[in-house]
């Protein structure tokens, strides 16, 4: 009798095990792949050249970054408004040769192409389910080697390829979950998996970065995802990855900005908020709601870096949040000078300064300003300075010529090599 | 002698607990009060959008609130001022709701606007601010009257679905019918606009 019981128990346990096995071999509809780690290239890691910033949080909070000290050159481009190119919000901008590409993820769910003067040229792809269409664009990049525009959507797990005439060239199918991507110098693609565990990938699950070739074949992998703040859905910033001659990323309140190329991941900048920063031991395991409740608590304010950052050839820009306010930080790479503080438009400036940048391109940081915000801003400035319109840039962008329903205006800023009031 | 502070503390604590219970109950019962007012069960509300039978809409025999609405120039109106003796179609939405759902309803409204009549269509939306309102107008360029409304919508049980819906109503403010479209069931929405709506 005991033998029968034992047999039954063994059968039940065997079935239970098989059930578990089947479950673990599937990940969000993706089939298990028996990948062996030795067949894939691991990106080497280094933190030897790391630059550490010790931020004096309270001082930065009180400080003001005056645009007249910072900005050397400013010009603007008004994006043409037509019935078929209406932009709700600018989430990302790419500039390639004489083209400006603007991505609006959530509102118009489109990518629009303009020339450098702001003249509308065409849409890249469209919303829909047919070939060459996407539910919405979630990330995009330029493949300079092949002169293609690549558009990513995580729901359909595809990167869609287009030429600069907007013609659809085909898909790169993705066999893993990811949030964003960038094209590397050698034409391969870095996938940023972020919150996706990818437990179906044999011996290389749970990696923050995967490298695929242009056919979509997995060829390499990066570091493991951190277990810090695992229960926190990370969605404070869309700009966790930045690319301007160099690809950099930051993830999950790590306070570190990493640089990535075909073979290396370098911890490049580390931001230290001292005792005003996040207490990892205390908050590391909190769930989403509790984490943000503590983070936004006015009584014991915490300084944190949401991940948004951009670089020009001479500057690194990032911002951090403290007491509900965004504090801008500009690091001059030429003389290792860091200035931090709230943004102030100097009355003696000849241009408006919007430091909530949307991208950077070579020497320029670029802000996309909604027409409505610009009109509001100029109205406020005009009250302070009646001669506003005699200043060169203000004179050119008279708001009387801008309708608040128009598409955003792009402001390009090149910062001074040496910070001074001139 | 130390009994006084203790009594004071105890009374404060009781008051705090009572206040907490009062406000907690208020929050929970607001929805229930609305359901009771319109004689609808929670289950009916949950299944309304999935129901294929278009007759199965919520029959709201009671008057809806005469809320204040704003146009894009910040002019205010009472809802009743925008309605006539003959019914109008109100599309109620919130800019925080799924944009695909809003676009779904706009698509069919545009398709059948001739049948309904452009002047008989009102879009009432909750926007997070003036800029949000302007961006909506910029993106969708609707030929209909679009107004901004408070966060609690029309104060109908349907507002708790957090999805855009349609109310057919005249100046009596007593809804003739309601309809909650589902973007995953376009044929159901098509049927509603083609067969059900009459102006």
Coordinates of C-alpha atoms in Angstrom, one line a residue, chain B:
Chain B
X1 CA -2.9 65.4 37.7
X2 CA -1.7 63.7 34.5
X3 CA -5.2 62.5 33.7
X4 CA -6.1 65.7 31.8
X5 CA -3.5 65.4 29.0
X6 CA -4.5 61.7 28.6
X7 CA -8.2 62.6 28.3
X8 CA -7.3 65.4 25.8
X9 CA -5.2 62.9 23.8
X10 CA -8.0 60.3 23.9
X11 CA -10.6 62.8 22.7
X12 CA -8.3 64.0 19.9
X13 CA -7.7 60.4 18.8
X14 CA -11.4 59.6 18.7
X15 CA -12.1 62.7 16.7
X16 CA -9.4 61.8 14.2
X17 CA -10.7 58.3 13.8
X18 CA -14.2 59.5 13.3
X19 CA -13.0 62.1 10.7
X20 CA -11.0 59.4 9.0
X21 CA -14.0 57.0 8.9
X22 CA -16.3 59.8 7.6
X23 CA -14.0 60.8 4.7
X24 CA -13.1 57.1 3.8
X25 CA -16.8 56.3 3.7
X26 CA -17.5 59.4 1.6
X27 CA -14.9 58.3 -0.9
X28 CA -16.3 54.8 -1.2
X29 CA -19.9 55.7 -1.2
X30 CA -19.7 58.4 -3.9
X31 CA -19.7 55.8 -6.6
X32 CA -22.4 53.7 -4.8
X33 CA -24.6 56.8 -4.3
X34 CA -24.4 57.5 -8.1
X35 CA -25.2 53.9 -8.9
X36 CA -28.2 54.0 -6.4
X37 CA -29.3 57.3 -7.8
X38 CA -29.5 55.9 -11.4
X39 CA -30.7 52.5 -10.2
X40 CA -27.7 50.6 -11.7
X41 CA -25.9 47.6 -10.2
X42 CA -22.1 47.5 -10.1
X43 CA -22.2 44.3 -12.2
X44 CA -24.3 46.1 -14.9
X45 CA -21.8 48.9 -15.0
X46 CA -18.9 46.4 -15.4
X47 CA -20.5 44.5 -18.3
X48 CA -22.0 47.5 -20.2
X49 CA -19.1 48.0 -22.6
X50 CA -18.9 44.3 -23.4
X51 CA -22.5 43.9 -24.2
X52 CA -23.2 43.2 -27.9
X53 CA -26.9 44.0 -27.6
X54 CA -27.2 47.7 -28.1
X55 CA -30.5 47.8 -26.2
X56 CA -28.5 46.9 -23.1
X57 CA -27.4 50.5 -22.5
X58 CA -27.8 52.2 -19.2
X59 CA -31.2 53.8 -19.1
X60 CA -30.6 56.9 -17.2
X61 CA -34.0 58.2 -16.3
X62 CA -32.7 60.9 -14.0
X63 CA -31.4 64.3 -14.8
X64 CA -27.6 64.8 -15.2
X65 CA -25.9 67.7 -13.4
X66 CA -25.9 71.0 -15.2
X67 CA -22.2 71.4 -15.0
X68 CA -20.1 74.4 -16.0
X69 CA -18.0 73.9 -19.1
X70 CA -15.2 76.1 -20.6
X71 CA -14.3 76.7 -24.3
X72 CA -10.7 77.2 -25.5
X73 CA -11.0 81.0 -24.9
X74 CA -11.9 80.3 -21.2
X75 CA -15.6 81.4 -21.7
X76 CA -17.9 79.5 -19.4
X77 CA -21.3 78.0 -20.1
X78 CA -23.8 75.9 -18.3
X79 CA -24.3 72.5 -20.0
X80 CA -28.0 73.3 -20.5
X81 CA -27.1 76.4 -22.5
X82 CA -25.4 74.2 -25.1
X83 CA -28.4 71.9 -25.5
X84 CA -31.7 72.3 -27.4
X85 CA -35.1 70.7 -27.3
X86 CA -33.9 68.2 -29.9
X87 CA -31.2 65.8 -28.6
X88 CA -27.5 66.2 -29.1
X89 CA -24.7 63.7 -29.0
X90 CA -22.2 64.3 -26.2
X91 CA -18.9 62.5 -26.4
X92 CA -17.5 62.6 -22.9
X93 CA -13.8 61.7 -22.4
X94 CA -10.7 62.6 -20.4
X95 CA -7.3 63.4 -21.9
X96 CA -5.9 60.9 -19.3
X97 CA -7.8 58.0 -20.9
X98 CA -6.4 55.7 -23.5
X99 CA -5.8 57.8 -26.6
X100 CA -6.6 54.9 -28.9
X101 CA -10.1 54.8 -27.4
X102 CA -10.6 58.5 -27.9
X103 CA -9.4 58.2 -31.5
X104 CA -11.8 55.3 -32.0
X105 CA -14.8 57.4 -31.1
X106 CA -13.6 60.4 -33.1
X107 CA -13.2 58.1 -36.2
X108 CA -16.8 57.0 -36.1
X109 CA -18.1 60.4 -35.2
X110 CA -16.4 61.8 -38.3
X111 CA -17.7 59.0 -40.4
X112 CA -21.3 59.6 -39.4
X113 CA -21.1 63.4 -38.8
X114 CA -23.4 64.1 -41.8
X115 CA -26.1 61.8 -40.4
X116 CA -25.8 63.3 -36.9
X117 CA -25.2 66.9 -38.0
X118 CA -22.0 68.7 -36.9
X119 CA -24.0 71.1 -34.7
X120 CA -25.5 68.2 -32.9
X121 CA -22.1 66.9 -31.7
X122 CA -20.5 68.1 -28.5
X123 CA -17.1 66.9 -27.2
X124 CA -16.8 67.4 -23.5
X125 CA -13.3 66.5 -22.2
X126 CA -11.4 66.7 -19.0
X127 CA -7.9 68.3 -19.6
X128 CA -5.0 68.7 -17.2
X129 CA -4.6 72.3 -18.2
X130 CA -5.1 74.9 -20.9
X131 CA -2.0 73.5 -22.8
X132 CA -3.5 70.0 -22.8
X133 CA -6.7 71.4 -24.2
X134 CA -4.9 73.3 -26.9
X135 CA -2.9 70.2 -27.9
X136 CA -6.1 68.2 -28.2
X137 CA -7.5 70.8 -30.5
X138 CA -4.3 71.0 -32.4
X139 CA -4.0 67.2 -32.9
X140 CA -7.6 66.4 -33.8
X141 CA -8.8 69.6 -35.5
X142 CA -12.4 68.8 -34.9
X143 CA -15.2 70.7 -36.6
X144 CA -17.4 70.2 -33.5
X145 CA -17.7 72.2 -30.3
X146 CA -15.1 71.0 -27.8
X147 CA -15.4 72.1 -24.2
X148 CA -13.3 71.4 -21.1
X149 CA -15.2 69.9 -18.1
X150 CA -14.3 69.2 -14.4
X151 CA -12.4 66.1 -13.4
X152 CA -15.5 64.2 -12.2
X153 CA -16.9 64.4 -15.7
X154 CA -20.7 64.4 -16.0
X155 CA -21.0 62.8 -12.6
X156 CA -22.5 59.7 -14.2
X157 CA -21.7 56.1 -13.1
X158 CA -20.1 55.6 -16.6
X159 CA -17.3 58.0 -15.5
X160 CA -16.0 55.2 -13.3
X161 CA -15.2 53.1 -16.4
X162 CA -12.4 55.6 -17.2
X163 CA -13.2 55.3 -20.9
X164 CA -14.8 57.7 -23.3
X165 CA -18.6 57.3 -23.8
X166 CA -21.5 58.8 -25.6
X167 CA -24.7 60.3 -24.1
X168 CA -27.7 61.4 -26.2
X169 CA -29.3 64.2 -24.3
X170 CA -31.6 67.3 -24.8
X171 CA -32.1 70.4 -22.7
X172 CA -34.1 68.5 -20.1
X173 CA -30.7 67.0 -19.2
X174 CA -32.4 63.6 -19.0
X175 CA -30.3 61.2 -21.2
X176 CA -32.1 59.4 -23.9
X177 CA -29.4 56.8 -24.0
X178 CA -25.7 56.1 -23.5
X179 CA -23.1 54.0 -25.3
X180 CA -19.6 52.9 -24.4
X181 CA -17.6 51.9 -27.5
X182 CA -14.8 49.4 -27.4
X183 CA -11.9 50.0 -29.7
X184 CA -11.4 46.2 -29.9
X185 CA -14.9 45.8 -31.2
X186 CA -15.2 48.2 -34.1
X187 CA -18.1 46.4 -35.7
X188 CA -20.1 47.0 -32.5
X189 CA -19.4 50.8 -32.7
X190 CA -20.2 50.8 -36.4
X191 CA -23.5 49.1 -35.7
X192 CA -24.3 51.7 -33.1
X193 CA -23.6 54.6 -35.3
X194 CA -25.2 53.0 -38.4
X195 CA -28.4 51.6 -36.9
X196 CA -29.0 53.0 -33.5
X197 CA -28.2 56.7 -33.7
X198 CA -31.1 58.7 -35.1
X199 CA -31.2 62.5 -35.5

